[in-house]
Tab-separated table of C-alpha atoms in Angstrom:
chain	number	residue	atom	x	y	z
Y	1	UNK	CA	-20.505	22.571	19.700
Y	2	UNK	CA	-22.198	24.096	16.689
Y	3	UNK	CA	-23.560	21.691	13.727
Y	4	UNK	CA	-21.079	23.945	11.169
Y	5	UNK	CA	-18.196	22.605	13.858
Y	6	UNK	CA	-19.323	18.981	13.980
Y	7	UNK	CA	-19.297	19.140	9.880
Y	8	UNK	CA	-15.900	20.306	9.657
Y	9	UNK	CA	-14.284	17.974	11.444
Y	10	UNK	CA	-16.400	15.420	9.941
Y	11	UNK	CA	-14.706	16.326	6.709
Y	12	UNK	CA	-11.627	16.474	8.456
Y	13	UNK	CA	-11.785	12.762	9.877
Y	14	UNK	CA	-13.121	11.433	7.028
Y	15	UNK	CA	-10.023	12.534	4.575
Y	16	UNK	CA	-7.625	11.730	7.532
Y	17	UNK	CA	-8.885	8.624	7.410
Y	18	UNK	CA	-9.518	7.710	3.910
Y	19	UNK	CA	-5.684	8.579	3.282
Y	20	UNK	CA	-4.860	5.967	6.296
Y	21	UNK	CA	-6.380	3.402	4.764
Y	22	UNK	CA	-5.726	3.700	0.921
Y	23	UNK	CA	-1.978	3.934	2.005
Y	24	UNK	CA	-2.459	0.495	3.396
Y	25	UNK	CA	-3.037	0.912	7.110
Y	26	UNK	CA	-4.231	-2.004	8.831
Y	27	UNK	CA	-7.797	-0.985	9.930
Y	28	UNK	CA	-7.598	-1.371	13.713
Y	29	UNK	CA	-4.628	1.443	13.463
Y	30	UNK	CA	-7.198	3.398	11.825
Y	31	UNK	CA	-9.915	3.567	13.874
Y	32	UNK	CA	-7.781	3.511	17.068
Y	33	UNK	CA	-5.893	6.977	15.241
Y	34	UNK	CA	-9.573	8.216	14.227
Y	35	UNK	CA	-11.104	7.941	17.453
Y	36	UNK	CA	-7.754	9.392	19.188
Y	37	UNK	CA	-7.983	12.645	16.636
Y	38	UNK	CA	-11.819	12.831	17.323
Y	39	UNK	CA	-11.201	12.753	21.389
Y	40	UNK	CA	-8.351	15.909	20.562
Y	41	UNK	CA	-11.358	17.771	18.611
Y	42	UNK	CA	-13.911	16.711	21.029
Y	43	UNK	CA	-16.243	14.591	19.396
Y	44	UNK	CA	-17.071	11.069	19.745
Y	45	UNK	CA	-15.825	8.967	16.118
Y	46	UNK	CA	-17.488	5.481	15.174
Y	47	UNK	CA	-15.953	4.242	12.193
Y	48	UNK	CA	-16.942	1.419	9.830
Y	49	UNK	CA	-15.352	0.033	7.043
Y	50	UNK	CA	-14.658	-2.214	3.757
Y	51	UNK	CA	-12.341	-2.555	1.068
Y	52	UNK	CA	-14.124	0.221	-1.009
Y	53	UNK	CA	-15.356	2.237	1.485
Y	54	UNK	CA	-15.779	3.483	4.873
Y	55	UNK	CA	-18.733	4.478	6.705
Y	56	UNK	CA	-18.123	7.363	9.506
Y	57	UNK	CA	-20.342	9.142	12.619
Y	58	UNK	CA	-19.338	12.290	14.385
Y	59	UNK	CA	-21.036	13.100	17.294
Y	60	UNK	CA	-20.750	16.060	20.550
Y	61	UNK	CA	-19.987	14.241	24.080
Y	62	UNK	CA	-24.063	14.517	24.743
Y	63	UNK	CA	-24.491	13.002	21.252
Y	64	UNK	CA	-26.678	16.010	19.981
Y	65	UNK	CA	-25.171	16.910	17.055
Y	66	UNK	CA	-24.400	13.962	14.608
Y	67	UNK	CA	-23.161	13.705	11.039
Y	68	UNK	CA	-22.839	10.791	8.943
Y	69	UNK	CA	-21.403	10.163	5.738
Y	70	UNK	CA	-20.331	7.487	3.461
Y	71	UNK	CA	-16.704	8.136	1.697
Y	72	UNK	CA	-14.399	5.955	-0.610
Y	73	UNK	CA	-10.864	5.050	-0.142
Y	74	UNK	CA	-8.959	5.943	-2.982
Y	75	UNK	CA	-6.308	3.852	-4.484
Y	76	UNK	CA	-2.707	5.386	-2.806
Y	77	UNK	CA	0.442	3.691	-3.130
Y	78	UNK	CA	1.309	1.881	-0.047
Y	79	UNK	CA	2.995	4.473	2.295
Y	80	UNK	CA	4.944	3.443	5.732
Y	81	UNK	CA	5.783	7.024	5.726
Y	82	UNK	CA	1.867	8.130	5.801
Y	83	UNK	CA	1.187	5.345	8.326
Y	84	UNK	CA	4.056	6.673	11.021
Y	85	UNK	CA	3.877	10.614	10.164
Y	86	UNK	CA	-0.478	10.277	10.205
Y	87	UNK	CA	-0.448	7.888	13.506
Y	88	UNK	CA	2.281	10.800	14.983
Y	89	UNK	CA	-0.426	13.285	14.286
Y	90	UNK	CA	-3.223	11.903	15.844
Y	91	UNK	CA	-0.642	11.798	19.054
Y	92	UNK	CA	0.346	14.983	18.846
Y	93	UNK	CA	-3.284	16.531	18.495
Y	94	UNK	CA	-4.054	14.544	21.442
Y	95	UNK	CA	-1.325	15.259	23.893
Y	96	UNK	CA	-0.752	18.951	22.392
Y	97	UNK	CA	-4.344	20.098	22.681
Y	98	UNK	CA	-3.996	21.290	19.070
Y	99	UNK	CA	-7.069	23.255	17.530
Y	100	UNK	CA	-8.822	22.110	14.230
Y	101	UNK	CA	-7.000	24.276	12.415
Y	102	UNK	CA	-3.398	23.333	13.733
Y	103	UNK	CA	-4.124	19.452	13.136
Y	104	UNK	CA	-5.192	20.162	9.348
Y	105	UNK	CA	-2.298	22.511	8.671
Y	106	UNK	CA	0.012	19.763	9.848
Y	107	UNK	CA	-1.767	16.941	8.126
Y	108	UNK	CA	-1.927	18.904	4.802
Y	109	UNK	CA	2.200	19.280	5.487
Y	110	UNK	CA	2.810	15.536	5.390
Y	111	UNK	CA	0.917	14.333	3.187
Y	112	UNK	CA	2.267	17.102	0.613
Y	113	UNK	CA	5.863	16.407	1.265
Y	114	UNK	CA	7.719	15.083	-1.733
Y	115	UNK	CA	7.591	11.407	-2.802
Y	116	UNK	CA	10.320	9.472	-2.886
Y	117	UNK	CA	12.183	9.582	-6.279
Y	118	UNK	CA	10.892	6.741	-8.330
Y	119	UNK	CA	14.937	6.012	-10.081
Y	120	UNK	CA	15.449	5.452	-6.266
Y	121	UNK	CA	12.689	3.451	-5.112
Y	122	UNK	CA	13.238	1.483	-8.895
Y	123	UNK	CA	17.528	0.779	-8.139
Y	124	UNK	CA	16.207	-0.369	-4.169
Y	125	UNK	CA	13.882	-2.730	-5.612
Y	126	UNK	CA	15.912	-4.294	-8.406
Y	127	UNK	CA	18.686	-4.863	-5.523
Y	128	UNK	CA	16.257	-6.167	-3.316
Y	129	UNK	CA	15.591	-8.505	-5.409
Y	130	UNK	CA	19.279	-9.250	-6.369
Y	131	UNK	CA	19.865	-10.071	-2.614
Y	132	UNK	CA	17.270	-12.363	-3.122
Y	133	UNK	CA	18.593	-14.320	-5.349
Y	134	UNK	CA	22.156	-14.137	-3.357
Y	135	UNK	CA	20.163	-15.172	-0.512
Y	136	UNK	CA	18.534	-18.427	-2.087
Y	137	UNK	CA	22.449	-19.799	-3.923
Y	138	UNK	CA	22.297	-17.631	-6.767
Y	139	UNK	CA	25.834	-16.455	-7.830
Y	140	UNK	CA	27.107	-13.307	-9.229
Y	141	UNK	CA	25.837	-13.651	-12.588
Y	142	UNK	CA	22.381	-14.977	-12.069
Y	143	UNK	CA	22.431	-11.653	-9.475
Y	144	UNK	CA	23.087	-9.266	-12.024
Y	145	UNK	CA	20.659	-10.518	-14.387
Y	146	UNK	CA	18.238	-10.609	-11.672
Y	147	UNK	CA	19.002	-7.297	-10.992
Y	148	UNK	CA	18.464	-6.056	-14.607
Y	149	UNK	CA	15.140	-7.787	-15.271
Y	150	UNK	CA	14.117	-6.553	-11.918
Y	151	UNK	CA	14.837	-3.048	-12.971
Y	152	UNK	CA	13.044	-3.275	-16.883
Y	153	UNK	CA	9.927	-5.216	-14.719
Y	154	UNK	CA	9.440	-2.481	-12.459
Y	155	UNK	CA	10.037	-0.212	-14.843
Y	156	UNK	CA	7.270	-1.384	-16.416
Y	157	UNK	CA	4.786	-1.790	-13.716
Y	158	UNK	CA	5.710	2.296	-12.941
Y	159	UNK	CA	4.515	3.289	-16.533
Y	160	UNK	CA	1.890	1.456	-16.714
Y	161	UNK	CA	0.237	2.284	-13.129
Y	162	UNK	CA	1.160	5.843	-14.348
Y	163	UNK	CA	-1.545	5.375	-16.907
Y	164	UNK	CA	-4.164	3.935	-14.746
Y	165	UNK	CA	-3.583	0.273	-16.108
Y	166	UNK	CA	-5.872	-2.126	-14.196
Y	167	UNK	CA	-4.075	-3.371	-11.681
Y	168	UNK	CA	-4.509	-7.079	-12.197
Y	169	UNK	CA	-3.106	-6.373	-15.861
Y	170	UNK	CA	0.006	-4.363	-14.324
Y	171	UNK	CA	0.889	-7.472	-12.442
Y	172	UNK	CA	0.228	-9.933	-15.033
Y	173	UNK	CA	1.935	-7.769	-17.475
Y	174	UNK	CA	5.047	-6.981	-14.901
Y	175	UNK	CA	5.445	-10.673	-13.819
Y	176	UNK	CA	5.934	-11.632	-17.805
Y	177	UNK	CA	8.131	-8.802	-18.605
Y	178	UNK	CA	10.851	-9.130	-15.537
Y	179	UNK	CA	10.564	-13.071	-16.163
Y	180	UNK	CA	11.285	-13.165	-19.705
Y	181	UNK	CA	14.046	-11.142	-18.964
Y	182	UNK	CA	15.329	-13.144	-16.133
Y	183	UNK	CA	14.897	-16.294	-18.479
Y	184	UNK	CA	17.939	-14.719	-20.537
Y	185	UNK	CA	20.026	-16.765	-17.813
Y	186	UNK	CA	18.603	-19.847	-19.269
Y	187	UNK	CA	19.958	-18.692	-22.664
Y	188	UNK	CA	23.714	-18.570	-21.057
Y	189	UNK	CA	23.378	-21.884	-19.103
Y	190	UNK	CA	24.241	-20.468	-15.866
Y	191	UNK	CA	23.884	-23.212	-12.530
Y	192	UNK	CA	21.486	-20.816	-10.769
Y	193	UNK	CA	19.494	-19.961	-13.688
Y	194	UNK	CA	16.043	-21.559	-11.949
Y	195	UNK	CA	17.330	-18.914	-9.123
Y	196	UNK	CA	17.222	-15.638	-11.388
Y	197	UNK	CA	13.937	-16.522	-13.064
Y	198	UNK	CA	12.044	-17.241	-9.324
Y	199	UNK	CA	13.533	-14.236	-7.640
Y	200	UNK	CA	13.031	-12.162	-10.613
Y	201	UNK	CA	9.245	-11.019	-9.635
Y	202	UNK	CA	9.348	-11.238	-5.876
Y	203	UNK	CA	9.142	-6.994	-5.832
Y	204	UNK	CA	5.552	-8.394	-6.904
Y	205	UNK	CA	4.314	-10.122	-3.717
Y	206	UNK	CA	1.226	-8.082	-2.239
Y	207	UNK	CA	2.986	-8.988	1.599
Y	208	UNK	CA	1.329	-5.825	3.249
Y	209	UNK	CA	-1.840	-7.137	1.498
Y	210	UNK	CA	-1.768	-10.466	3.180
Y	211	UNK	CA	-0.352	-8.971	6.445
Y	212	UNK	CA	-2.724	-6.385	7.115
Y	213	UNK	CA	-5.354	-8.888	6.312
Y	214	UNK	CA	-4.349	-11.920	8.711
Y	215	UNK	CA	-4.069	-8.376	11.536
Y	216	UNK	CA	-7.805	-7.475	10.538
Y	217	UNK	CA	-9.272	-10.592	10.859
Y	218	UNK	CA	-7.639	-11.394	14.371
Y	219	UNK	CA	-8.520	-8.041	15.649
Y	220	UNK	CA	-12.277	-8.942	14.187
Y	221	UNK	CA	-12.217	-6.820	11.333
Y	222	UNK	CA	-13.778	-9.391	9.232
Y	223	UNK	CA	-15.232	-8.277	6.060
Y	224	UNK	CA	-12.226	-6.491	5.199
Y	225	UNK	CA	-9.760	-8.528	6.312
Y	226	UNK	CA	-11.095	-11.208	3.949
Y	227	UNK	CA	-11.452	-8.810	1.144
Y	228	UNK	CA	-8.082	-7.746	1.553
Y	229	UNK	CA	-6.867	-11.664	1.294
Y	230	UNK	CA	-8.711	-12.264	-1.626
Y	231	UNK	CA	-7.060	-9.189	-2.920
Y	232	UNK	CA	-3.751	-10.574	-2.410
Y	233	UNK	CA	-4.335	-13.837	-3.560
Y	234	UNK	CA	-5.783	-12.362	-6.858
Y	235	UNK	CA	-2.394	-10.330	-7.076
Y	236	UNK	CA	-0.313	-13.888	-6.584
Y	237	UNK	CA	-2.311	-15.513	-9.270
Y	238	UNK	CA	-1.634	-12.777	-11.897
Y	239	UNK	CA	1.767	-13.245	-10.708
Y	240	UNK	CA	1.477	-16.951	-11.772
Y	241	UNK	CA	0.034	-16.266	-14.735
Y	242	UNK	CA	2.739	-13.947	-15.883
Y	243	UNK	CA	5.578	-16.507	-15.255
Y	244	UNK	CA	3.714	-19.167	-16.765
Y	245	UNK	CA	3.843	-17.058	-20.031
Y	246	UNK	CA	7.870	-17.179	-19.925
Y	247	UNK	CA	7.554	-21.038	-19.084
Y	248	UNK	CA	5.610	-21.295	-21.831
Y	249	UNK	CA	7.931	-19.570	-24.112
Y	250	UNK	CA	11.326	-21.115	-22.450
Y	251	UNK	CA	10.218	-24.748	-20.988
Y	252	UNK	CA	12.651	-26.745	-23.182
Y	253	UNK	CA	15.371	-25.117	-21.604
Y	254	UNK	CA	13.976	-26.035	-17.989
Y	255	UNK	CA	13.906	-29.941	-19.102
């Protein structure tokens, strides 16, 4: 294998795997898909990694030819679509014998398809959430208003990730929005009021956050496991501190 070889898949695994893991892929699927791409191409992968960054080594089968580099993960929305179509790949390079050129082809494919519509994603949410609320006693009313608040929160959270809001704000920000709106069912004295305003920011939990860092830490991914925890937990506080805003604001009609 030539050096100008080794580099380009180098550059190859290393964007293959940065998008993996900024989409939210538990690390262990990473490095198990990174290694399986690298065996297709015929070089050996060693891959390590933190919440920031990744450190990767690409090496021929006699370990000759070597390059290194450190590369950051960027900040991607979580995908389950990226996670099954980029895990597929890796399979299909594998079993199919597919060149260099036929794996990067198909990678730059799916991760260029078109993202789901954000009016979709924004009604699925704000009925997820509705459900929610059906779910834990709430009745048709407190549903609806759950629904709405869900909607203007998200709504919110969109725009301002859109601008590049620190994400710690967006959440804060998001949780006091879709809570102060839920609070409205204070306002009309409904039963299930306490119902709408809990359910209200629950399209807020970080659950692939906390997830994917339990599965790191059990498959001895440590550092990043832990870093991903503390991530989450940051995430719940900011929710906390945006509903304590609205209790703030509405806690003489919750006595």
């Amino acid at each position: 294998m030539e050096q100008k070889n080794a580099v380009e898949i180098a550059d190859f695994i290393a964007r293959y795997l940065s998008y993996m893991l900024g989409a939210g892929v538990h690390t262990s699927r990473v490095v198990r898909n990174s290694k399986r791409l690298g065996d297709a191409l015929g070089v050996d992968v060693s891959i390590h990694t933190s919440q920031k960054t990744a450190t990767l080594t690409v090496m021929d089968r006699v370990g000759n030819i070597k390059d290194t580099r450190v590369l950051d993960i960027p900040a991607f929305p979580i995908s389950f679509e990226w996670n099954a179509d980029l895990s597929a790949l890796s399979w299909a390079a594998y079993d199919g014998n597919m060149t260099l050129d036929e794996v990067k082809a198909k990678f730059e494919e799916l991760v260029s398809k078109p993202k789901m519509n954000p009016v979709f994603v924004l009604f699925m949410a704000s009925l997820a959430n509705a459900s929610f609320c059906r779910l834990f006693g709430g009745d048709i009313w407190a549903m609806l208003i759950t629904f709405a608040a869900t909607m203007i929160g998200f709504f919110t959270r969109q725009h301002l990730a859109r601008r590049h809001v620190n994400h710690y704000i967006v959440f804060i920000v998001s949780a006091f929005v879709a809570s102060i709106c839920a609070s409205t069912a204070l306002t009309l004295g409904l039963d299930s009021a306490e119902i709408a305003l809990a359910t209200s920011v629950l399209y807020l939990v970080p659950g692939v956050p906390l997830i994917n860092g339990v599965i790191d830490i059990t498959d001895g991914h440590i550092q990043i496991g832990i870093s991903r925890l503390v991530n989450a937990l940051m995430l719940i506080v900011c929710i906390a501190i945006g509903m304590s805003g609205t209790l703030m604001l509405v806690k003489d009609s919750l006595l």
